[in-house]
Structure formats: structure tokens, C-alpha cells
Short mmCIF file of C-alpha atoms and ligand atoms in Angstrom, two decimals:
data_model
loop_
_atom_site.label_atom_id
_atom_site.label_comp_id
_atom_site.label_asym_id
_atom_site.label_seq_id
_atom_site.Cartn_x
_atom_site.Cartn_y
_atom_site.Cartn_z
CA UNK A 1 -13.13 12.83 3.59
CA UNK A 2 -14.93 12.48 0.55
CA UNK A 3 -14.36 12.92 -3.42
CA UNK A 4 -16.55 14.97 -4.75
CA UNK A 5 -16.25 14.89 -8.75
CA UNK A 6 -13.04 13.91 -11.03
CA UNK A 7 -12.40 15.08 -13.70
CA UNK A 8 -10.33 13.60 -16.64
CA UNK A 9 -8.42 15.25 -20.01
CA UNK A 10 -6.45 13.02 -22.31
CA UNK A 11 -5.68 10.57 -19.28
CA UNK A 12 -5.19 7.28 -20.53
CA UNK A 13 -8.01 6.48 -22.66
CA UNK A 14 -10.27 9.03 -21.39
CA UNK A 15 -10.30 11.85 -24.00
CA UNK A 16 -12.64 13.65 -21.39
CA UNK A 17 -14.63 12.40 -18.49
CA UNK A 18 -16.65 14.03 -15.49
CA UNK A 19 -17.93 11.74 -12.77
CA UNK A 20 -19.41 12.92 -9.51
CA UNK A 21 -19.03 10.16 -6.79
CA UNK A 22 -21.60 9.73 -3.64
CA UNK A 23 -20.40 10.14 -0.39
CA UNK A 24 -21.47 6.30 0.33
CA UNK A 25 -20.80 3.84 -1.98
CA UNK A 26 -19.65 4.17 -5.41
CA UNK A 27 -19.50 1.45 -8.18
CA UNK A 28 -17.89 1.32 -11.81
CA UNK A 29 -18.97 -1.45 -13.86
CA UNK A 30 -17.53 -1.93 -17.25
CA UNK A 31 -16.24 -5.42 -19.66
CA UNK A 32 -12.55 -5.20 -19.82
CA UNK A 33 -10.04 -2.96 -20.53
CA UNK A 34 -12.94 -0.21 -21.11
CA UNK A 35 -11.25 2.29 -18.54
CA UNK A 36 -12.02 1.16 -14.63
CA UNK A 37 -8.80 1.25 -13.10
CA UNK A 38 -7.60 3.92 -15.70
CA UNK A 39 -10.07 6.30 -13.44
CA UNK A 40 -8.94 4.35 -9.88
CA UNK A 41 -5.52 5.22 -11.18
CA UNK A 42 -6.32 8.91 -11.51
CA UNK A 43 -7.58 9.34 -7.91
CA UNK A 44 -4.55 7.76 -6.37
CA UNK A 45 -2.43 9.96 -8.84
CA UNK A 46 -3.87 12.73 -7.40
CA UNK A 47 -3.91 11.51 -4.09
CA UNK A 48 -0.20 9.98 -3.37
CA UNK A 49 1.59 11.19 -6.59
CA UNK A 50 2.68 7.97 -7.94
CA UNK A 51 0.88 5.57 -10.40
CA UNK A 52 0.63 1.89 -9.27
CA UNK A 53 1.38 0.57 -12.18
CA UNK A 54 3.17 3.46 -14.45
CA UNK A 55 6.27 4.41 -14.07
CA UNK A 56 6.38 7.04 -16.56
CA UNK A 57 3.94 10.27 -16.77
CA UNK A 58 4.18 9.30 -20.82
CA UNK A 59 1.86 6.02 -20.24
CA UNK A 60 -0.46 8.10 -18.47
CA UNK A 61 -1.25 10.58 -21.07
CA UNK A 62 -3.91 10.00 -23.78
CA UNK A 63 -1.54 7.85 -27.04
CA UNK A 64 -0.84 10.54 -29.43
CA UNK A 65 -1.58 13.71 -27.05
CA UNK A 66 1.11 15.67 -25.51
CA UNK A 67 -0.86 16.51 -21.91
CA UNK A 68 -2.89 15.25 -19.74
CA UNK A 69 -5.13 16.89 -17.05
CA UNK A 70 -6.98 15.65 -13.46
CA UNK A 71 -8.98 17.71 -11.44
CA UNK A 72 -10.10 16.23 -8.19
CA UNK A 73 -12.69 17.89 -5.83
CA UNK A 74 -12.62 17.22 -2.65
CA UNK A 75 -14.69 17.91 1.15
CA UNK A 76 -11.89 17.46 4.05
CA UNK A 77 -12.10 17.94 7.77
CA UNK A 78 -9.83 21.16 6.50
CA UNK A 79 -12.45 22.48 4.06
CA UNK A 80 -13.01 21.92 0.44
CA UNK A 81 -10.38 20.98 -1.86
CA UNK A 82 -9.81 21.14 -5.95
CA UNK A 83 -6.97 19.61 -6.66
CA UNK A 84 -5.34 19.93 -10.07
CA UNK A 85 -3.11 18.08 -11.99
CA UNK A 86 -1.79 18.36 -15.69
CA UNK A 87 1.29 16.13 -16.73
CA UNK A 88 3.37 17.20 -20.12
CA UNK A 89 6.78 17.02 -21.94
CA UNK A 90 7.87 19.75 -19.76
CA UNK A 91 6.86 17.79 -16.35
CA UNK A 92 4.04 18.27 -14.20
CA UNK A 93 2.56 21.17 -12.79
CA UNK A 94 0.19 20.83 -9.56
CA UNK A 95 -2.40 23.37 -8.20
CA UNK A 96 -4.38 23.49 -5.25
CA UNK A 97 -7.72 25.97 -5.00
CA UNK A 98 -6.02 27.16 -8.13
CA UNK A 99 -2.46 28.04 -6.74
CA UNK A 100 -0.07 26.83 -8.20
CA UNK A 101 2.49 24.54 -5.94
CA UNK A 102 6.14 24.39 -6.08
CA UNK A 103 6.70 21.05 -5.36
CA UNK A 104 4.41 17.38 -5.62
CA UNK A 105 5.73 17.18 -2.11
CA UNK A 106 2.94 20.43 -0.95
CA UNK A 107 0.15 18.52 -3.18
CA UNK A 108 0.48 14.82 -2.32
CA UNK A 109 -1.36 14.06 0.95
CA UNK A 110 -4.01 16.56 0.09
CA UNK A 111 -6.46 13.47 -0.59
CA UNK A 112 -6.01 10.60 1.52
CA UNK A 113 -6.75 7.16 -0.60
CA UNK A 114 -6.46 3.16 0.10
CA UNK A 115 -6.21 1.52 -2.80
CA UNK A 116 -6.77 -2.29 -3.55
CA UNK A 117 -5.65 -3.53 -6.43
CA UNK A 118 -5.36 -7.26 -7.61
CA UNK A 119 -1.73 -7.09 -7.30
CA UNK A 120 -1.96 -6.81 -3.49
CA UNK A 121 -2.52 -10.43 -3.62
CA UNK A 122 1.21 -10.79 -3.63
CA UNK A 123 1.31 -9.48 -0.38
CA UNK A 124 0.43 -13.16 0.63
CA UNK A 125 1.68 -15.10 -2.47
CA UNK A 126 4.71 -13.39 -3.12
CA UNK A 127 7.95 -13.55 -1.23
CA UNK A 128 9.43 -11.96 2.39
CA UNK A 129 10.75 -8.73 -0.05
CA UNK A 130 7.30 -7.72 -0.90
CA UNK A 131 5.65 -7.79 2.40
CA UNK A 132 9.06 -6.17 3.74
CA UNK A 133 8.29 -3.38 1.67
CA UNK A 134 4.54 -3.33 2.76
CA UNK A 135 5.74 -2.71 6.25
CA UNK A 136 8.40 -0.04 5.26
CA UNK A 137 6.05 1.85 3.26
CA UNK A 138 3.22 1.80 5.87
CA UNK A 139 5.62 2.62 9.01
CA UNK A 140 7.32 5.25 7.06
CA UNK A 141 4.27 7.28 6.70
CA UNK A 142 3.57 7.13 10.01
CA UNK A 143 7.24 7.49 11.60
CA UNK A 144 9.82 9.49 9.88
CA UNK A 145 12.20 8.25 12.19
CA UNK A 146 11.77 4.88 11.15
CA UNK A 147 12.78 5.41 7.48
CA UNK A 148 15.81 7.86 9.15
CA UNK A 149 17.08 4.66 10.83
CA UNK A 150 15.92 2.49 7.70
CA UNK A 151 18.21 3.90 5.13
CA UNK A 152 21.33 4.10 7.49
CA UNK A 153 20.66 0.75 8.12
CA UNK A 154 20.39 -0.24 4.39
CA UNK A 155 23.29 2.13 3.74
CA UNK A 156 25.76 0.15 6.25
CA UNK A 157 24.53 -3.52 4.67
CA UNK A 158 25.69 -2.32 1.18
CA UNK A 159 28.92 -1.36 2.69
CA UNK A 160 29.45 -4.28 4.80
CA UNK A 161 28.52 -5.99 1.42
CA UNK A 162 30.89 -4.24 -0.76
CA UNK A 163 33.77 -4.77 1.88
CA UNK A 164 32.88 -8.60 2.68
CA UNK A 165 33.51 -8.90 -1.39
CA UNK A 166 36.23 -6.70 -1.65
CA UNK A 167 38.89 -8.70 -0.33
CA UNK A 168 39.81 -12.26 1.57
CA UNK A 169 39.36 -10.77 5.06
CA UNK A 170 40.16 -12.19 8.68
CA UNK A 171 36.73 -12.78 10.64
CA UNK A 172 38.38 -10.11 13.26
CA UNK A 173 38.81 -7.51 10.42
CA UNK A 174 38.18 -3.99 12.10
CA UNK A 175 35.91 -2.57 9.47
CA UNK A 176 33.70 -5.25 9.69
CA UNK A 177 33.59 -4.99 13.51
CA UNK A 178 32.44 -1.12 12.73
CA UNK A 179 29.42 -1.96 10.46
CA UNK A 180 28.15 -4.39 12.40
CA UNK A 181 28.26 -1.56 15.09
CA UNK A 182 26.34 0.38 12.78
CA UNK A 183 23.88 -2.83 11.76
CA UNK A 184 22.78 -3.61 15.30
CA UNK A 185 22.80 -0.19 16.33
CA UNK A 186 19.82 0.93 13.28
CA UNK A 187 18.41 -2.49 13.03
CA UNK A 188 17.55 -2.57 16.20
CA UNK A 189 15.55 0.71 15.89
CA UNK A 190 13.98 -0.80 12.36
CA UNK A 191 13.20 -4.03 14.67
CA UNK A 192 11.89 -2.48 17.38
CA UNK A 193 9.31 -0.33 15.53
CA UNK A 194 8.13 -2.95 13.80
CA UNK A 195 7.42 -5.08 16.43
CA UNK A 196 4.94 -2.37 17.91
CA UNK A 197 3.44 -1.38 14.54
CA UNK A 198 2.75 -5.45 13.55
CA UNK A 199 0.82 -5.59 17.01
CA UNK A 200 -1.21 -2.75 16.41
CA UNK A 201 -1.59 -4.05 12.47
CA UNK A 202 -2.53 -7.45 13.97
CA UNK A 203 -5.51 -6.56 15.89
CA UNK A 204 -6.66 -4.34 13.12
CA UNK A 205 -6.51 -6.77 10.10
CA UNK A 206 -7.60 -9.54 12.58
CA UNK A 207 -10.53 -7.52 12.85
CA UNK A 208 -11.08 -6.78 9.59
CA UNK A 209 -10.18 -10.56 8.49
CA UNK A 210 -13.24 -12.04 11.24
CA UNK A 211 -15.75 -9.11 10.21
CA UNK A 212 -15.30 -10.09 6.04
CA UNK A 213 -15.49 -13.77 6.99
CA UNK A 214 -18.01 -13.65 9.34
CA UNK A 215 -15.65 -14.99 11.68
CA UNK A 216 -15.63 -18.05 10.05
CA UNK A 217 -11.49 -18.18 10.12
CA UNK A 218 -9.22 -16.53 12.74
CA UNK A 219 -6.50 -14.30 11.01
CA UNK A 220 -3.32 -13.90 12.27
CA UNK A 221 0.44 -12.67 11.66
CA UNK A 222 4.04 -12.83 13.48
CA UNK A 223 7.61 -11.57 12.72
CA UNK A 224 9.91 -13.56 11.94
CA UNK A 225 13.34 -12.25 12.24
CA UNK A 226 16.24 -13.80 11.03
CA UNK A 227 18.05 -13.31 14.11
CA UNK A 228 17.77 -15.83 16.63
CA UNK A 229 16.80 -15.02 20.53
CA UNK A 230 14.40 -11.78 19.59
CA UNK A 231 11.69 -11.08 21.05
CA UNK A 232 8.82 -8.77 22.06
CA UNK A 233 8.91 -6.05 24.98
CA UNK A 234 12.97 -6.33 24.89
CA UNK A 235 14.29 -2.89 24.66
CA UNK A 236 16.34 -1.57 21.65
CA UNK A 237 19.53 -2.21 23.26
CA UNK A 238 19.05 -5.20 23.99
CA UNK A 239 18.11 -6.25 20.36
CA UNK A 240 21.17 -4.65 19.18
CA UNK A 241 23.44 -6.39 21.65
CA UNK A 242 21.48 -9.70 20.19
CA UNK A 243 22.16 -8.53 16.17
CA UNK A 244 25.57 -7.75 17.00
CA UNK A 245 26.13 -10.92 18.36
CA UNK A 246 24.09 -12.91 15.22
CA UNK A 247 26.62 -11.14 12.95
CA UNK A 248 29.25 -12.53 15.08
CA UNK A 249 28.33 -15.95 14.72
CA UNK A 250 27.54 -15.21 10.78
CA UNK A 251 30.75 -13.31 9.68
CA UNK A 252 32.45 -17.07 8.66
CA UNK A 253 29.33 -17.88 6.28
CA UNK A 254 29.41 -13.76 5.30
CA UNK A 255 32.79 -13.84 4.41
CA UNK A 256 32.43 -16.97 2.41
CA UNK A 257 28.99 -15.70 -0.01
CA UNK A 258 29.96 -12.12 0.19
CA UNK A 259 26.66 -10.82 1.68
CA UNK A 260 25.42 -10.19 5.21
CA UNK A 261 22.65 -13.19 6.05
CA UNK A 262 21.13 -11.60 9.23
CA UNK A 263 19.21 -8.72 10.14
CA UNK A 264 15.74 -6.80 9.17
CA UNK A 265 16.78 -7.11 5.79
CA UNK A 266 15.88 -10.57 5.56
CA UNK A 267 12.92 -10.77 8.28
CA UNK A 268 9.53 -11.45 6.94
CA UNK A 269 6.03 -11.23 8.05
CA UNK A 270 4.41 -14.67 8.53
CA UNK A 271 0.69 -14.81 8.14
CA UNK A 272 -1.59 -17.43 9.50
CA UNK A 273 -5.03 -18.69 9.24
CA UNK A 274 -6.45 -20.81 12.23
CA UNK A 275 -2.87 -21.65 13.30
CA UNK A 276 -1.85 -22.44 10.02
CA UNK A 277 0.55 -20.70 7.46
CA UNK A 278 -1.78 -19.77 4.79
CA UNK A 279 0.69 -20.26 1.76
CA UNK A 280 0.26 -23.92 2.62
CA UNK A 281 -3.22 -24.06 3.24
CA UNK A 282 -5.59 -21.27 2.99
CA UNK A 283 -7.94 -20.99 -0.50
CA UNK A 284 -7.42 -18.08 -3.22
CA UNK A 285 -10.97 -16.64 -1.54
CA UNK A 286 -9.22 -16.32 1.69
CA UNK A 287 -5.95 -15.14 0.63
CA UNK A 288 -7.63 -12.38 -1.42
CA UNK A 289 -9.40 -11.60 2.02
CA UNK A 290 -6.13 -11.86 4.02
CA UNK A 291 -4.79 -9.55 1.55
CA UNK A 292 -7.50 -7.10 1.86
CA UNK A 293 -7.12 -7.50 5.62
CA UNK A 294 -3.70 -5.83 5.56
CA UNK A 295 -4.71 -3.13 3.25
CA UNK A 296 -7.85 -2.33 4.83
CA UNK A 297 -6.08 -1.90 8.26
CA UNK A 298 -4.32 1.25 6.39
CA UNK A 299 -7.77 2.59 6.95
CA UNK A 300 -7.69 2.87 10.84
CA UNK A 301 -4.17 3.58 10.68
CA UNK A 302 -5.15 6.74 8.76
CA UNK A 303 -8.17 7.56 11.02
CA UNK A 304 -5.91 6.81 14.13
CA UNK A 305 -3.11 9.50 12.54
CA UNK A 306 -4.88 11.79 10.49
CA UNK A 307 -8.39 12.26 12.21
CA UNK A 308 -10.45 11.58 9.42
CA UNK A 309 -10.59 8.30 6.97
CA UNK A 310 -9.47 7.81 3.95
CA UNK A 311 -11.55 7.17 0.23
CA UNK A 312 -11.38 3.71 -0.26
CA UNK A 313 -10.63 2.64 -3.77
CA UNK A 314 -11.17 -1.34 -4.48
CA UNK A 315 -10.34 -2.44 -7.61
CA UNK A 316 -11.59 -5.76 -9.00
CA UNK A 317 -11.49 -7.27 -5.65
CA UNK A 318 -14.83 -9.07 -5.88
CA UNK A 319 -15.09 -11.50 -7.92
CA UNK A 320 -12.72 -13.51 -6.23
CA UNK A 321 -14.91 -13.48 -2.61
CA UNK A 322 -18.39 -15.48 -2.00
CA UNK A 323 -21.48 -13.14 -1.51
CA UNK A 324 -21.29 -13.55 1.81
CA UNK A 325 -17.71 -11.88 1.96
CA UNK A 326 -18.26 -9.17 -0.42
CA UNK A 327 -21.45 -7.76 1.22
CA UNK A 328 -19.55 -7.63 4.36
CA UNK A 329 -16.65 -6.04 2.84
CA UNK A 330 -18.52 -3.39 1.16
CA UNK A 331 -21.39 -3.05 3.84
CA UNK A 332 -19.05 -2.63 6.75
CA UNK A 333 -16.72 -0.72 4.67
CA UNK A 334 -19.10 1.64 3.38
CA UNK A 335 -20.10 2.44 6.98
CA UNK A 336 -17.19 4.02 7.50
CA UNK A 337 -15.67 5.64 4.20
CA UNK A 338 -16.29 6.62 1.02
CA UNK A 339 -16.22 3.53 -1.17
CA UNK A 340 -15.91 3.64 -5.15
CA UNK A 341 -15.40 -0.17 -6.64
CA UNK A 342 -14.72 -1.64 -10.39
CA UNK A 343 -16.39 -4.56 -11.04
CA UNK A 344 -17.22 -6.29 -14.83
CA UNK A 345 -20.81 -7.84 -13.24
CA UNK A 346 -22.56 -6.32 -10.34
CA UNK A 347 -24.38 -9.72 -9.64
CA UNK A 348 -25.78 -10.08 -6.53
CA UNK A 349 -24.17 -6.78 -5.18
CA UNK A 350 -26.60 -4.68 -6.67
CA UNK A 351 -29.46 -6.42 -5.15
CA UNK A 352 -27.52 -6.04 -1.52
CA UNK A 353 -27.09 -2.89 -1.61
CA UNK A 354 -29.61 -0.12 -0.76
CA UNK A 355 -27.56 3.02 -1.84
CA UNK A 356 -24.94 3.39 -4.64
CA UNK A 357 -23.95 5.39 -7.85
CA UNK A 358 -23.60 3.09 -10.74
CA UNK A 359 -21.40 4.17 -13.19
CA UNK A 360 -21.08 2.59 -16.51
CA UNK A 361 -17.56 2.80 -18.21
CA UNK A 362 -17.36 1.93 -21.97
CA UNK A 363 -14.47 2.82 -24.09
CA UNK A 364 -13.42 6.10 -22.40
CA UNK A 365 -17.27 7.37 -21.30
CA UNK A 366 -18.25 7.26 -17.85
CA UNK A 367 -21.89 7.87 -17.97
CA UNK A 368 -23.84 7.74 -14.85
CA UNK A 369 -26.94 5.02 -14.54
CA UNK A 370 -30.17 5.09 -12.38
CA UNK A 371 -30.11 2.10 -9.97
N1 LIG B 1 -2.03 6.10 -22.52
C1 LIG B 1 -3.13 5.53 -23.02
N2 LIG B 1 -3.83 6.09 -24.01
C2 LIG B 1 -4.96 5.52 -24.50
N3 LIG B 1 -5.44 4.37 -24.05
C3 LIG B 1 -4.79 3.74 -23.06
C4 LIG B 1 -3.59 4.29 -22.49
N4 LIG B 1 -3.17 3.45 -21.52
C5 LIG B 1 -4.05 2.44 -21.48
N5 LIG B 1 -5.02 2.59 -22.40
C6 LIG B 1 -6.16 1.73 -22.66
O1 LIG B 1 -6.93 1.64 -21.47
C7 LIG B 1 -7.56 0.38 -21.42
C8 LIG B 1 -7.31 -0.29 -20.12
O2 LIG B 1 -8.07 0.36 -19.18
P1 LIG B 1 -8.22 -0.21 -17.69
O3 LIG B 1 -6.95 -0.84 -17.26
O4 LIG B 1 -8.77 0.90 -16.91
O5 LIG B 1 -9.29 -1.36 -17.92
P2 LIG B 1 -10.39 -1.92 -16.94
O6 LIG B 1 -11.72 -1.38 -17.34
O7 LIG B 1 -9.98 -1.72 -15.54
O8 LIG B 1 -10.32 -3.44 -17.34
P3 LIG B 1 -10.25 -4.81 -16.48
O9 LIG B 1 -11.66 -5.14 -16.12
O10 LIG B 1 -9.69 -5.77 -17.49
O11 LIG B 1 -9.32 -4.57 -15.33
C9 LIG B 1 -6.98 -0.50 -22.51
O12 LIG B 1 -7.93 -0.61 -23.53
C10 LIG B 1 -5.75 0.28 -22.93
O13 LIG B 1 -5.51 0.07 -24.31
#
């Protein structure tokens, strides 16, 4: 799939923009704060529905203006799409080939778009919640069923919760007994599928990892569950038999701090780099490229699911690698899918690459520059 031309009104700082991308690769150069992920922002806005950094629709329209507008053309394997999107007081209203949809829910997914942004480092540097929600989000697309068994689960550990702190309970207390029934019986399911979605993400972003470093480092990742005894290829039932009997063992210590300490709600990902977790030894190059790893495996994912790839949005990702990395990033990337990058400096980039729009943005204007 590829993104044809965007076009902006009143979005952010762009009181109106046009740009029309290549089907290759695509870069944005600009100093700071001149509008580069402003117009990133817009594509996945279009694409997914949901800012990554605004929560509000207010932030997102033009200071002192009351709307904002994106249109977003589009070729997919399902014909050409022009995708519009104007955000007001009164809400949002979405069209598509100039019909007007009821719902975000008939417009989002229209466009398919990866985006890497600098806060994806904190898929590595941050803590076990933030890749926990990496995994959600990605297995949810894929399987409905998984967020079906996700929010039951989530559901019974607030209750168990809310009863564990409610009163000064016996460890043999009924109502316990029946949420942990409920606990091993969903977080098995949430377990079990994401077991076989890490091992398919593992090969991917292992992949990925070797082809950026020019297989200098070996990438790899594990689940760590907090419940002892688990492991791969054991069947759903038998996991739950083994979370039912870890909340067993933990109702004494539950009873005593009020909260539930086992189950997928406090698993993590670990990630490794030649054997070694990287949070204790791998550089900020290679955690940036670790980070991009897991991102860019979205991309096959996609392919895999959807038939076709995604647009590939990176967003001040490159000043972090070596030359080395970045021309394999955005050579081997650019093989594949439509590529559009921000950078401040093209620096040796420019010189790498054979093809490319260059776009410079300054204060609000994109304007278009012969390479
Ligand atoms: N709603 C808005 N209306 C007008 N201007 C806005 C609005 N929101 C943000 N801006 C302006 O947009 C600019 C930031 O743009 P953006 O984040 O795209 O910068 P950038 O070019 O990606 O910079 P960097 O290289 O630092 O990441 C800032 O100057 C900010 O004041």
C-alpha cells in the first residue's frame, strides 16, 4: 500500500500543506519543532484514529482555529482510497471516497501504518507494564479472542483485588477460590497466546535485529511469567491447573498486601543481546535498534494478516544509529514498503541513497526539493 498525497488544514501548525510522497522512500528534513512529526502524526491519525502523543482532538487543531482537516490519498490492494478527516467542537466527522462514515470504527484500518517514534525506546528502557502493553496491543489486532479473554481476565484481578482488601479473610475463603477459577481459567488463554505470538515475534525481530546490524549482535527475547513451572508446548489446561495452583501458594502474601502477585498481569518480556539482558549491557545505538526490531516486526505481521504491507513511518530514529545501521534500516526497509522519515540532517543518508523525495519542512511549509 502506498500514500499517495496528504493533505493538511489548520492541523497543528500547518495552516495548509500538500505533500505528495513516492512510492519508495520518502524523507522530511527540517531544524526543530518546524512541523516533522506534526505531519507523521497526521498519517497515523488517519490511519489508526488515535494520536500518539494527543489525547485531545483540541491539541491537534491549528491554536486559535476551531477545525481542522486531513485528507489522505491512498493506492491499496482494494483500489484507491481518499480518506478524509476534519476534527471540530462538535467532534469529528470521517469520509471515505467522499461518503460520509458513521463511525471511526468503518474508517480506521483503511490505511495501514507502523510508526516509530522516539518514545518506542521505552519499549526496552522502560518497565514490564510498557512492553505488556506492546504485546496486548499487537495480539489484539491480530486475535480478538485474545483481548475477549484479556479483559475477563483483568476484570476478575480487580475483583479478587477489591475482595482481598475488603475484609480480613481465611486463605480458604470461597470467593477467592472462585476468582482464582476465573484467573487460571483466562490467564491461561492470555498465556498461551502469547507464548505462540512471542515465537513468531522472535524470529521476526531477530531477523530484523541481524539484518540492521549486519549481524554483528544476535537479538533475542523470552517470557517471563511470574508463575513458576510454565512452559512452552503445555496445553491451556495445563497452564491453568499450574496458575491455579501459584495462587494457591500466593493467597497468604495476597491476603497480607491486598493485591494478587501472580499471573499475566505481572509477566514481562525479557530481551537479550548475545545472551545478555540488554538493560545491563547493550549501548543506546543498540537499544534504539532492538527497539526498532520489535516495531519493525509489526511489518510482517501485517503482510502475514493483511496481504499487503504497511507505510512505514520513522520518526527521528536516525540519528541515534551508525551509518552502517541506518543504510540498512532504510535500504532493506525501503525494499519492501513505502518509507517516509524525519530527520534534522540528512548527512550521509543522502549520499546512500539513490531514490528519495526530499521534503523540506520550515515553520508550517512543506515544500518539495530536487535531490
Ligand atoms: N495545535 C497547534 N497549533 C499550532 N502549532 C502547534 C500546535 N501543536 C504544536 N504546534 C507547534 O508545532 C511545532 C512542533 O512540531 P513537531 O513536533 O512536528 O516538530 P518537529 O519538526 O518534529 O521537531 P523535532 O525535530 O524537534 O522533533 C512546535 O513549534 C509547536 O509549537
Amino acid at each position: 500500500m502506498d500514500i499517495r498525497r496528504v493533505e493538511l488544514n489548520n492541523f497543528r501548525n500547518y495552516p495548509t500543506a500538500e505533500i505528495e510522497l513516492s512510492p519508495g522512500v520518502n524523507v522530511l528534513v527540517g531544524e526543530n519543532g518546524q512541523g516533522k512529526t506534526n505531519a507523521m502524526e497526521a498519517m497515523l491519525l488517519i490511519a489508526v484514529g488515535k494520536s500518539h502523543r494527543a489525547h485531545r482532538d483540541r491539541d491537534l487543531i491549528r491554536w486559535e482555529q476551531d477545525r481542522a482537516q486531513i485528507i489522505l490519498e491512498a493506492s491499496t490492494r482494494y483500489g484507491d482510497r481518499r480518506l478524509k478527516l476534519e476534527l471540530g467542537p462538535d467532534g469529528r466527522r470521517a469520509f471515505v471516497n467522499g461518503v460520509q462514515v458513521g463511525r471511526m470504527t468503518e474508517f480506521v484500518g483503511q490505511v495501514q501504518v507502523v510508526l516509530f517514534a522516539p518514545e518506542d525506546l521505552d519499549l526496552v528502557k522502560g518497565g514490564p507494564r510498557i512492553r505488556r502493553r506492546f504485546l496486548d496491543t499487537e495480539l489484539g489486532q491480530m486475535e480478538p479472542l485474545y483481548l475477549h479473554h484479556l479483559s475477563l481476565y483483568n476484570r476478575a484481578v480487580l475483583q479478587r483485588n477489591r475482595w482481598l482488601k475488603s475484609s480480613s479473610l481465611a486463605p480458604d475463603d470461597d470467593m477467592l477460590a472462585a476468582y482464582d477459577g476465573q484467573l487460571a481459567l483466562h490467564g491461561a488463554h492470555v498465556i498461551h497466546r502469547r507464548l505462540r505470538f512471542l515465537e513468531r515475534l522472535r524470529n521476526y525481530a531477530a531477523r530484523i535485529y541481524s539484518d540492521i546490524a549486519s549481524g554483528r549482535e544476535t537479538f533475542s527475547l523470552a517470557y517471563r511469567s511470574s508463575v513458576s513451572g510454565l512452559a512452552e508446548g503445555m496445553t491451556v489446561e495445563e497452564m491453568g491447573a499450574f496458575i491455579e495452583r501459584a495462587l494457591e501458594r500466593s493467597r497468604a502474601q495476597d491476603l497480607r498486601f491486598g493485591t494478587t502477585s501472580v499471573g499475566p498481569h505481572r509477566d514481562d518480556i525479557l530481551l537479550f543481546l548475545d545472551g545478555r539482558e540488554v538493560h545491563t549491557a547493550a549501548s543506546q545505538g543498540q537499544q534504539r535498534t532492538i527497539a526498532l526490531s520489535l516495531r519493525l516486526a509489526e511489518i510482517d505481521f501485517m503482510h502475514e494478516e493483511l496481504g499487503e504491507y504497511p507505510v512505514l513511518l520513522l520518526d527521528d530514529v536516525l540519528s541515534e544509529l551508525d551509518d552502517l545501521r541506518q543504510r540498512n534500516l532504510v535500504l532493506g526497509m525501503s525494499r519492501k514498503v513505502q518509507t517516509v522519515i524525519t530527520t534534522t540532517s540528512l548527512n550521509r543518508l543522502g549520499q546512500e541513497l539513490d531514490d528519495f523525495r526530499l521534503f523540506r519542512v520550515c515553520s508550517g511549509i512543506i515544500a518539495e526539493e530536487r535531490v
